[in-house]
Short mmCIF file of C-alpha atoms in Angstrom, two decimals:
data_model
loop_
_atom_site.label_atom_id
_atom_site.label_comp_id
_atom_site.label_asym_id
_atom_site.label_seq_id
_atom_site.Cartn_x
_atom_site.Cartn_y
_atom_site.Cartn_z
CA LEU A 1 0.21 -0.20 0.06
CA ALA A 2 2.94 2.44 0.97
CA SER A 3 4.95 1.85 -1.67
CA SER A 4 2.41 1.68 -4.32
CA ILE A 5 1.22 5.41 -3.02
CA LEU A 6 4.60 6.72 -2.90
CA THR A 7 5.22 5.42 -6.33
CA ALA A 8 2.30 6.71 -8.07
CA LEU A 9 3.15 10.06 -6.47
CA CYS A 10 6.74 9.95 -7.70
CA GLN A 11 5.72 8.62 -11.15
CA THR A 12 2.64 10.94 -11.85
CA ASP A 13 1.21 14.17 -10.18
CA LEU A 14 3.44 16.87 -8.65
CA ASN A 15 6.57 14.88 -10.37
CA SER A 16 5.34 15.34 -14.12
CA TYR A 17 3.47 19.01 -12.79
CA PHE A 18 7.11 19.86 -11.98
CA GLN A 19 8.77 18.98 -15.24
CA ASP A 20 5.93 19.99 -17.31
CA LEU A 21 6.69 23.52 -15.71
CA LEU A 22 10.03 23.90 -17.22
CA ASN A 23 9.46 22.36 -20.34
CA LYS A 24 6.66 24.87 -20.46
CA SER A 25 8.97 27.45 -20.12
CA GLU A 26 11.57 26.19 -22.19
CA LYS A 27 9.09 26.21 -25.03
CA ALA A 28 8.00 29.51 -24.54
CA LEU A 29 11.58 30.64 -24.70
CA TYR A 30 12.07 29.04 -27.94
CA ASP A 31 8.83 30.51 -29.46
CA THR A 32 9.39 33.85 -28.60
CA PHE A 33 13.24 34.77 -28.28
CA PRO A 34 13.86 34.38 -32.16
CA SER A 35 11.62 37.09 -33.20
CA THR A 36 12.15 39.12 -30.21
CA TYR A 37 15.81 39.30 -29.99
CA GLY A 38 17.40 38.33 -33.04
CA GLU A 39 20.78 37.64 -33.20
CA LEU A 40 21.60 38.02 -29.53
CA TYR A 41 19.23 34.30 -29.84
CA SER A 42 20.22 32.89 -32.90
CA GLN A 43 23.94 33.10 -31.96
CA ASN A 44 23.51 31.93 -28.33
CA VAL A 45 21.09 28.79 -28.75
CA LYS A 46 23.13 26.70 -27.09
CA LEU A 47 23.51 28.95 -23.80
CA PHE A 48 19.70 29.20 -23.76
CA LYS A 49 19.47 25.29 -24.20
CA ASP A 50 22.47 24.44 -21.66
CA LEU A 51 20.44 26.56 -18.63
CA TYR A 52 17.83 24.31 -19.04
CA SER A 53 19.55 21.29 -19.08
CA GLU A 54 21.76 21.97 -15.92
CA LEU A 55 18.16 22.97 -14.25
CA ARG A 56 17.01 19.97 -15.28
CA ARG A 57 19.62 17.92 -14.10
CA TYR A 58 19.64 19.30 -11.12
CA TYR A 59 15.94 18.32 -10.39
CA ARG A 60 16.67 14.67 -11.34
CA GLY A 61 19.56 14.66 -8.82
CA SER A 62 22.82 15.09 -9.84
CA ASN A 63 25.28 16.87 -7.83
CA ILE A 64 25.24 20.17 -9.09
CA ASN A 65 25.65 23.22 -7.62
CA LEU A 66 22.66 25.65 -8.74
CA GLU A 67 23.80 28.98 -7.84
CA GLU A 68 26.78 28.35 -9.63
CA ALA A 69 24.94 27.09 -12.41
CA LEU A 70 22.92 30.53 -12.77
CA ASN A 71 26.02 32.57 -12.08
CA GLU A 72 27.54 31.13 -14.82
CA PHE A 73 24.48 31.38 -17.25
CA TRP A 74 24.22 35.30 -16.20
CA THR A 75 28.34 35.82 -16.81
CA ARG A 76 28.12 34.00 -19.97
CA LEU A 77 24.68 36.14 -21.04
CA LEU A 78 26.04 39.17 -19.96
CA GLU A 79 29.11 38.61 -22.26
CA ARG A 80 27.54 37.89 -25.13
CA LEU A 81 24.95 40.43 -24.71
CA PHE A 82 27.99 43.28 -24.40
CA LYS A 83 29.56 42.27 -27.15
CA LEU A 84 26.36 42.55 -29.40
CA MET A 85 26.04 46.25 -28.33
CA ASN A 86 29.40 47.28 -28.43
CA PRO A 87 30.79 45.48 -32.25
CA GLN A 88 32.76 48.45 -33.43
CA TYR A 89 35.23 47.18 -30.22
CA HIS A 90 37.30 44.49 -30.27
CA ILE A 91 36.84 42.36 -26.64
CA THR A 92 39.34 39.93 -25.28
CA ASP A 93 38.61 37.65 -22.92
CA GLU A 94 40.90 39.52 -20.35
CA TYR A 95 38.28 42.29 -20.81
CA LEU A 96 35.41 40.27 -20.31
CA ASP A 97 37.01 39.03 -17.18
CA CYS A 98 37.58 42.41 -15.62
CA MET A 99 33.88 43.43 -16.72
CA GLY A 100 32.42 40.58 -15.09
CA LYS A 101 34.36 41.25 -11.56
CA HIS A 102 32.14 44.55 -11.45
CA SER A 103 28.78 42.92 -13.04
CA GLU A 104 27.80 42.66 -9.50
CA GLN A 105 28.18 46.29 -8.82
CA HIS A 106 26.97 47.56 -11.95
CA LYS A 107 24.05 45.34 -12.24
CA PRO A 108 23.46 45.35 -15.71
CA PHE A 109 20.57 43.07 -15.76
CA GLY A 110 18.98 44.90 -12.50
CA GLU A 111 18.12 43.17 -9.67
CA VAL A 112 16.46 40.09 -11.93
CA PRO A 113 19.80 37.60 -11.47
CA ARG A 114 19.76 38.06 -7.28
CA ASP A 115 16.08 37.59 -7.58
CA LEU A 116 15.79 34.68 -9.84
CA LYS A 117 18.57 32.54 -7.88
CA LEU A 118 16.81 33.54 -4.64
CA LYS A 119 13.60 32.08 -5.53
CA ALA A 120 14.82 29.51 -7.92
CA THR A 121 17.11 27.99 -5.79
CA ARG A 122 14.61 27.60 -3.12
CA ALA A 123 12.24 26.34 -5.49
CA PHE A 124 13.94 23.60 -6.81
CA ILE A 125 15.32 22.28 -3.67
CA ALA A 126 11.85 21.79 -2.14
CA VAL A 127 10.80 19.94 -5.08
CA ARG A 128 13.93 18.17 -5.70
CA SER A 129 14.02 17.09 -2.41
CA TYR A 130 10.37 16.46 -1.88
CA VAL A 131 9.96 13.77 -4.94
CA GLN A 132 13.55 12.31 -3.38
CA GLY A 133 11.59 11.80 -0.47
CA LEU A 134 9.20 10.15 -2.07
CA SER A 135 11.54 8.18 -3.96
CA VAL A 136 13.50 7.27 -0.52
CA GLY A 137 9.97 6.51 1.27
CA SER A 138 9.33 3.89 -1.76
CA ASP A 139 12.53 2.17 -1.79
CA VAL A 140 12.47 1.80 2.09
CA VAL A 141 9.17 0.11 1.85
CA ARG A 142 10.79 -2.17 -1.34
CA LYS A 143 13.79 -3.57 0.80
CA VAL A 144 12.10 -3.86 3.91
CA SER A 145 9.44 -5.92 2.16
CA GLN A 146 12.15 -8.18 1.42
CA VAL A 147 13.17 -9.11 4.76
CA SER A 148 12.47 -12.93 5.30
CA LEU A 149 10.37 -14.31 7.98
CA SER A 150 12.35 -15.93 11.00
CA HIS A 151 12.03 -19.67 12.09
CA GLU A 152 9.84 -18.60 14.95
CA CYS A 153 7.31 -16.64 12.98
CA THR A 154 6.40 -18.91 10.61
CA ARG A 155 5.79 -21.45 13.48
CA ALA A 156 3.54 -18.94 15.23
CA ILE A 157 1.50 -17.76 11.86
CA MET A 158 1.03 -21.72 10.95
CA LYS A 159 -0.40 -21.73 14.58
CA LEU A 160 -2.68 -19.15 14.47
CA VAL A 161 -4.18 -19.84 10.94
CA TYR A 162 -3.89 -24.05 10.27
CA CYS A 163 -4.31 -25.26 14.01
CA PRO A 164 -7.94 -24.81 14.56
CA TYR A 165 -8.45 -27.21 11.50
CA CYS A 166 -6.03 -29.63 12.95
CA ARG A 167 -8.91 -29.67 16.11
CA GLY A 168 -11.81 -29.69 14.01
CA MET A 169 -12.71 -26.40 14.23
CA SER A 170 -12.73 -25.22 10.72
CA SER A 171 -15.34 -22.35 11.08
CA VAL A 172 -13.21 -20.96 14.13
CA LYS A 173 -11.43 -18.03 13.49
CA PRO A 174 -8.88 -17.23 15.79
CA CYS A 175 -9.03 -14.22 18.31
CA ASN A 176 -8.10 -10.89 17.53
CA ASN A 177 -5.49 -10.16 20.44
CA TYR A 178 -4.18 -13.60 19.58
CA CYS A 179 -3.40 -12.37 16.13
CA HIS A 180 -2.45 -9.26 17.23
CA ASN A 181 0.39 -10.82 19.38
CA VAL A 182 1.82 -13.23 16.61
CA MET A 183 1.84 -9.78 14.23
CA LYS A 184 3.63 -7.58 16.91
CA GLY A 185 6.06 -10.17 17.28
CA CYS A 186 6.61 -10.94 13.52
CA LEU A 187 6.94 -7.33 12.41
CA ALA A 188 8.66 -5.95 15.77
CA ASN A 189 11.67 -4.99 13.82
CA GLN A 190 9.53 -2.94 11.06
CA ALA A 191 7.70 -1.64 13.32
CA ASP A 192 10.85 -0.03 14.88
CA LEU A 193 10.71 2.31 11.51
CA ASP A 194 7.93 4.00 13.06
CA THR A 195 9.56 6.96 14.77
CA GLU A 196 11.68 7.98 11.42
CA TRP A 197 8.99 7.34 9.15
CA ARG A 198 6.86 9.57 10.60
CA ASN A 199 9.63 12.10 10.89
CA LEU A 200 9.95 11.70 7.07
CA ILE A 201 6.21 11.97 6.37
CA ASP A 202 5.98 15.37 9.01
CA SER A 203 9.22 17.08 6.83
CA MET A 204 7.80 16.26 3.41
CA LEU A 205 4.23 17.98 4.18
CA LEU A 206 6.63 20.74 5.85
CA VAL A 207 8.19 21.04 2.37
CA ALA A 208 5.00 20.81 0.46
CA ASP A 209 4.22 23.70 2.08
CA ARG A 210 7.01 26.11 0.07
CA PHE A 211 5.12 25.27 -3.18
CA ASP A 212 3.15 28.11 -2.46
CA GLY A 213 4.03 31.78 -0.89
CA PRO A 214 6.72 33.81 -2.16
CA SER A 215 8.84 31.30 -3.56
CA ASN A 216 5.58 29.59 -5.31
CA VAL A 217 7.22 27.23 -8.02
CA ASP A 218 4.18 27.38 -10.17
CA THR A 219 5.33 30.81 -10.51
CA VAL A 220 8.92 30.82 -10.17
CA ILE A 221 9.74 27.51 -12.57
CA GLY A 222 7.12 28.64 -14.63
CA THR A 223 8.02 31.89 -16.14
CA ILE A 224 11.99 31.39 -16.06
CA HIS A 225 11.79 32.35 -19.60
CA THR A 226 10.18 36.09 -18.85
CA ARG A 227 12.75 36.86 -16.26
CA ILE A 228 15.46 36.16 -18.83
CA ALA A 229 13.31 38.31 -21.09
CA GLU A 230 13.38 41.12 -18.43
CA ALA A 231 16.93 40.82 -17.39
CA ILE A 232 17.86 41.38 -21.22
CA SER A 233 15.63 44.57 -22.08
CA ASN A 234 17.07 46.05 -18.94
CA MET A 235 20.55 45.83 -19.99
CA GLN A 236 19.04 47.04 -23.41
CA GLU A 237 17.25 49.96 -22.19
CA ASN A 238 20.28 50.78 -20.06
CA ARG A 239 23.14 50.03 -22.50
CA GLU A 240 24.96 53.66 -22.79
CA SER A 241 25.33 54.03 -19.08
CA ILE A 242 26.28 50.33 -18.90
CA THR A 243 29.01 50.32 -21.25
CA ALA A 244 30.07 53.85 -19.71
CA LYS A 245 30.20 52.56 -16.12
CA VAL A 246 32.24 49.18 -18.03
CA PHE A 247 34.62 51.54 -19.70
CA GLN A 248 35.28 53.47 -16.52
CA GLY A 249 36.07 50.59 -14.96
CA CYS A 250 38.06 48.42 -17.56
CA GLY A 251 39.25 50.92 -19.44
CA ASN A 252 38.39 52.08 -23.39
CA PRO A 253 38.82 48.86 -25.84
CA LYS A 254 40.56 49.42 -28.83
CA ILE A 255 38.33 49.30 -32.01
CA SER A 256 37.62 46.90 -34.01
CA THR A 257 39.80 46.63 -37.73
CA LYS A 258 36.52 44.04 -38.82
CA ALA A 259 33.64 45.47 -40.48
CA SER A 260 30.50 44.48 -38.25
CA SER A 261 26.84 44.99 -39.53
CA GLY A 262 25.74 46.03 -35.68
CA GLU A 263 22.91 45.10 -33.58
CA ASP A 264 20.19 43.86 -34.67
CA LYS A 265 18.24 47.19 -33.07
CA LYS A 266 14.86 46.58 -35.17
CA ARG A 267 14.71 43.40 -32.95
CA ARG A 268 14.57 44.70 -29.30
CA GLY A 269 11.97 44.49 -26.43
CA LYS A 270 10.21 42.50 -23.68
CA ALA A 271 9.66 39.00 -24.84
CA VAL A 272 5.94 38.51 -25.02
CA THR A 273 4.41 35.18 -23.34
CA ASP A 274 1.13 33.46 -22.03
CA ASP A 275 2.16 33.58 -18.47
CA LYS A 276 -1.19 32.65 -16.83
CA SER A 277 -0.57 30.67 -13.33
CA SER A 278 -2.21 27.40 -13.00
CA GLY A 279 -1.97 27.83 -9.13
CA LEU A 280 -5.36 26.24 -8.55
CA GLY A 281 -4.01 23.23 -10.47
CA LEU A 282 -0.81 23.00 -8.31
CA GLU A 283 -3.00 23.44 -4.98
CA LYS A 284 -4.91 21.01 -5.67
CA LEU A 285 -2.20 18.33 -6.32
CA VAL A 286 -0.45 19.48 -3.10
CA SER A 287 -3.61 18.86 -0.93
CA ASP A 288 -3.98 15.51 -2.92
CA ALA A 289 -0.17 14.40 -1.81
CA LYS A 290 -0.67 15.75 1.55
CA GLY A 291 -3.79 14.04 2.06
CA LYS A 292 -2.12 10.57 0.57
CA LEU A 293 0.99 11.43 2.87
CA ARG A 294 -1.06 11.40 5.98
CA ASP A 295 -3.11 8.09 4.87
CA ILE A 296 0.67 6.23 5.17
CA LYS A 297 1.80 8.10 8.10
CA ASP A 298 1.52 5.52 10.92
CA TYR A 299 1.74 2.70 8.26
CA TRP A 300 4.58 0.38 10.17
CA VAL A 301 2.15 0.08 13.49
CA ALA A 302 -0.97 0.07 11.79
CA LEU A 303 0.34 -3.13 9.90
CA PRO A 304 -0.99 -6.02 12.69
CA SER A 305 -4.60 -4.34 12.61
CA THR A 306 -4.49 -3.97 8.77
CA LEU A 307 -3.27 -7.61 8.60
CA CYS A 308 -5.41 -9.08 11.73
CA ASN A 309 -8.67 -7.98 10.22
CA GLU A 310 -12.18 -9.31 10.18
CA LYS A 311 -11.50 -11.89 7.28
CA ILE A 312 -8.66 -13.40 9.31
CA THR A 313 -10.20 -12.95 13.18
CA SER A 314 -12.99 -13.22 15.01
CA GLY A 315 -13.10 -9.53 15.90
CA SER A 316 -14.43 -8.06 19.46
CA VAL A 317 -18.20 -9.67 19.09
CA ASN A 318 -16.71 -13.17 19.41
CA GLU A 319 -14.58 -12.86 22.18
CA ASP A 320 -15.42 -16.11 23.80
CA LYS A 321 -16.11 -18.30 20.93
CA CYS A 322 -12.37 -17.89 18.79
CA TRP A 323 -9.17 -19.57 18.23
CA ASN A 324 -6.98 -18.72 20.91
CA GLY A 325 -3.93 -20.79 20.33
CA MET A 326 -5.00 -23.98 22.43
CA ALA A 327 -9.09 -24.28 22.23
CA LYS A 328 -11.85 -22.64 21.47
CA GLY A 329 -12.38 -19.80 24.06
CA ARG A 330 -11.03 -16.56 25.06
CA TYR A 331 -7.76 -15.22 24.84
CA LEU A 332 -6.21 -13.82 28.43
CA PRO A 333 -2.52 -12.35 27.50
CA GLU A 334 -2.18 -8.94 27.41
CA VAL A 335 -1.54 -7.37 23.44
CA MET A 336 1.91 -6.52 23.41
CA GLY A 337 3.35 -2.91 22.69
CA ASP A 338 4.82 -2.01 19.38
CA GLY A 339 8.51 -2.08 18.36
CA LEU A 340 11.23 -4.91 19.25
CA ALA A 341 12.10 -3.75 23.03
CA ASN A 342 8.35 -4.68 23.68
CA GLN A 343 8.25 -8.32 22.41
CA ILE A 344 10.78 -9.54 25.34
CA ASN A 345 7.61 -11.46 27.05
CA ASN A 346 5.77 -11.90 23.63
CA PRO A 347 3.70 -15.33 24.55
CA GLU A 348 3.12 -16.22 20.82
CA VAL A 349 6.84 -15.65 18.91
CA GLU A 350 9.66 -15.99 20.44
CA VAL A 351 11.75 -12.82 19.63
CA ASP A 352 15.55 -11.77 20.21
CA ILE A 353 15.31 -8.78 21.14
CA THR A 354 18.94 -8.59 21.06
CA LYS A 355 19.60 -9.19 17.21
CA PRO A 356 17.58 -6.20 15.41
CA ASP A 357 17.25 -7.12 11.67
CA MET A 358 20.23 -4.78 10.19
CA THR A 359 18.49 -4.42 6.84
CA ILE A 360 15.77 -2.75 8.84
CA ARG A 361 18.39 -0.75 10.84
CA GLN A 362 20.28 0.46 7.39
CA GLN A 363 16.81 1.73 6.22
CA ILE A 364 16.04 3.67 9.76
CA MET A 365 18.97 5.44 9.33
CA GLN A 366 18.67 5.91 5.29
CA LEU A 367 15.34 7.68 6.62
CA LYS A 368 16.82 10.27 9.11
CA ILE A 369 19.56 11.16 6.37
CA MET A 370 16.28 11.94 4.04
CA THR A 371 14.66 13.93 6.89
CA ASN A 372 17.46 15.91 7.41
CA ARG A 373 17.87 16.67 3.89
CA LEU A 374 14.32 17.74 3.71
CA ARG A 375 14.62 20.11 6.68
CA ASN A 376 17.25 21.61 5.25
CA ALA A 377 15.09 22.18 1.77
CA TYR A 378 12.69 23.57 4.09
CA ASN A 379 15.24 26.24 5.34
CA GLY A 380 16.01 26.89 1.89
CA ASN A 381 19.70 25.23 2.23
CA ASP A 382 21.04 22.40 -0.16
CA VAL A 383 22.36 19.43 0.38
CA ASP A 384 24.17 17.21 -1.63
CA PHE A 385 23.25 13.34 -2.63
CA GLN A 386 26.04 11.43 -1.28
CA ASP A 387 26.43 8.02 -3.58
CA ALA A 388 26.75 4.62 -1.56
CA SER A 389 26.38 0.74 -2.58
CA ASP A 390 22.82 -0.02 -3.72
CA ASP A 391 23.02 -4.06 -2.93
CA ILE A 392 20.54 -4.68 0.05
CA SER A 393 18.61 -8.03 0.36
CA GLY A 394 17.34 -10.37 2.96
CA SER A 395 17.19 -14.11 2.90
CA GLY A 396 16.08 -16.69 4.99
CA SER A 397 13.56 -19.70 4.65
CA GLY A 398 10.46 -20.89 7.13
CA ASP A 399 9.33 -24.58 7.50
CA GLY A 400 5.74 -25.86 8.29
CA CYS A 401 3.78 -26.62 11.24
CA PRO A 402 4.94 -29.44 13.02
CA ASP A 403 2.40 -31.54 15.26
CA GLU A 404 3.88 -30.49 18.28
CA VAL A 405 3.24 -26.71 17.66
CA CYS A 406 -0.80 -27.36 17.82
CA GLY A 407 -0.90 -28.69 21.35
CA LYS A 408 1.32 -26.57 23.53
CA ARG A 409 3.39 -22.69 23.35
CA LEU A 410 6.36 -22.26 21.64
CA SER A 411 9.44 -23.04 23.24
CA LYS A 412 11.73 -20.25 24.26
CA ASN A 413 14.77 -21.20 22.85
CA PRO A 414 16.86 -17.95 21.34
CA SER A 415 17.26 -17.84 17.56
CA THR A 416 20.36 -18.52 16.48
CA ARG A 417 20.28 -16.63 13.24
CA GLN A 418 23.14 -14.59 12.25
CA PRO A 419 21.81 -10.95 11.19
CA GLU A 420 23.13 -10.30 7.65
CA VAL A 421 24.73 -6.90 7.30
CA HIS A 422 24.29 -4.79 4.36
CA ALA A 423 25.61 -1.49 2.60
CA ILE A 424 23.75 1.77 2.84
CA PRO A 425 21.21 1.99 -0.31
CA ASN A 426 22.28 4.53 -2.98
CA GLN A 427 19.67 7.22 -3.20
CA SER A 428 22.14 9.38 -5.13
CA GLY A 429 21.59 10.09 -9.35
CA ARG A 430 18.22 7.94 -8.97
CA GLY A 431 16.07 10.86 -9.51
CA VAL A 432 12.76 10.29 -9.85
CA ASN A 433 13.62 6.76 -11.62
CA GLY A 434 14.01 5.49 -8.20
CA ALA A 435 10.89 5.19 -7.02
CA SER A 436 9.92 3.20 -10.19
CA SER A 437 11.24 -0.25 -8.76
CA LYS A 438 8.77 -3.07 -8.69
CA PHE A 439 7.30 -3.62 -5.34
CA LEU A 440 8.34 -6.68 -3.76
CA PRO A 441 5.78 -8.17 -1.10
CA SER A 442 7.44 -9.77 1.83
CA SER A 443 7.41 -13.34 2.21
CA PHE A 444 4.95 -12.66 4.82
CA LEU A 445 2.10 -10.96 3.37
CA ILE A 446 2.71 -14.04 0.41
CA PHE A 447 2.59 -16.57 3.14
CA LEU A 448 -0.82 -14.97 5.28
CA SER A 449 -2.26 -14.62 1.52
CA VAL A 450 -2.03 -18.14 1.18
CA ALA A 451 -3.13 -19.07 4.29
CA VAL A 452 -6.44 -16.79 3.83
CA ILE A 453 -7.15 -18.28 0.77
CA ALA A 454 -6.81 -21.89 2.03
CA THR A 455 -8.96 -20.96 5.04
CA GLN A 456 -11.58 -20.10 2.77
CA TYR A 457 -11.30 -23.25 0.67
CA LEU A 458 -11.64 -25.30 3.35
CA ARG A 459 -14.30 -23.54 5.07
CA ARG A 460 -16.55 -24.25 1.32
#
């Protein structure tokens, strides 16, 4: 359930919406700049393409310094535009370097570069970290679902589901509390994910709030082309004062001996584009995404109750007429708490609380790391996505239900199964694709499904 929700969010909805915003902005630039800026555009098409390529790569998870990428774009654009506005001069690379050093002081593009850098970095950091959070969450579910059942857990489930048939009570369902103790024991390690899972969901909900407000991603990402047009127009309108300031700071360049057709003066002005915001659409997408995230917030601790539903257990109505593991009657032991530490006295499943599952511990660490990134993103701070190994899987097997299990409580022999140590999974470079990994249900869920089908068949 959680994996399918997270994967669906990653592959559609907000993820597609963010990419469409960037694609539409790029297309609008290609559609309007040729007729508006003439040579400036035709001679520098690659400059604009490279900018959008860098933005797209950053969004998809590449380790790119976004501020440096934007600074590089404005520096190159200034050089090209200054040369085009002053074709009569021979502008050397050294002269351009000097001009670049004074650009912050002269502000040839006005406040656009600074304003765009501030808003764009916040917007892209927010959307990238949000989608990465979805990817990590989905990946955690996938890897945890591969954790194998212990031998003790397999025996306990066999006893829960099949032993009533051995006693000739095919119509008697397991007691609800009995089922809960079995599930809480079998899913003890998984329940320990709860704290960091909740922290991840809460952090993602906070980051989603950043999609609106001053740094509204709908406006910032969708209108990058208009901000570039605004910057160019500002420099064109103030070309004389800007040129004078550059000459004053860097000296007068030499007159070029080459003839030049000069700047295409006929093509100067602001690009006219359709910048209608679809804020209502974004608002609905964000609202839907928040709702789905809240639905899976208690996923790990809710699993026992989800699995011990009315199809499996007798519920709270027939507490005196259910299978209690020994006979038809009330189940007296108390229900254990959630998590590994609370299973020390579990009457149904032998759980060695001194040997936590290492695969799940690694995923708890991944949730902590991603939560930290999200919190940084909420504050507008970028965090590099580090590379690591990506080979995690669980192993193990269970056996059938021996005859002696149905007549007595399980023995308290400690488990001798050695935990497997795995590397921390790779979350870098996956971008959105990391979320599309195929969901592999745990052997426990497969086993339980088979048990349910068999139970229904035997009752016919």
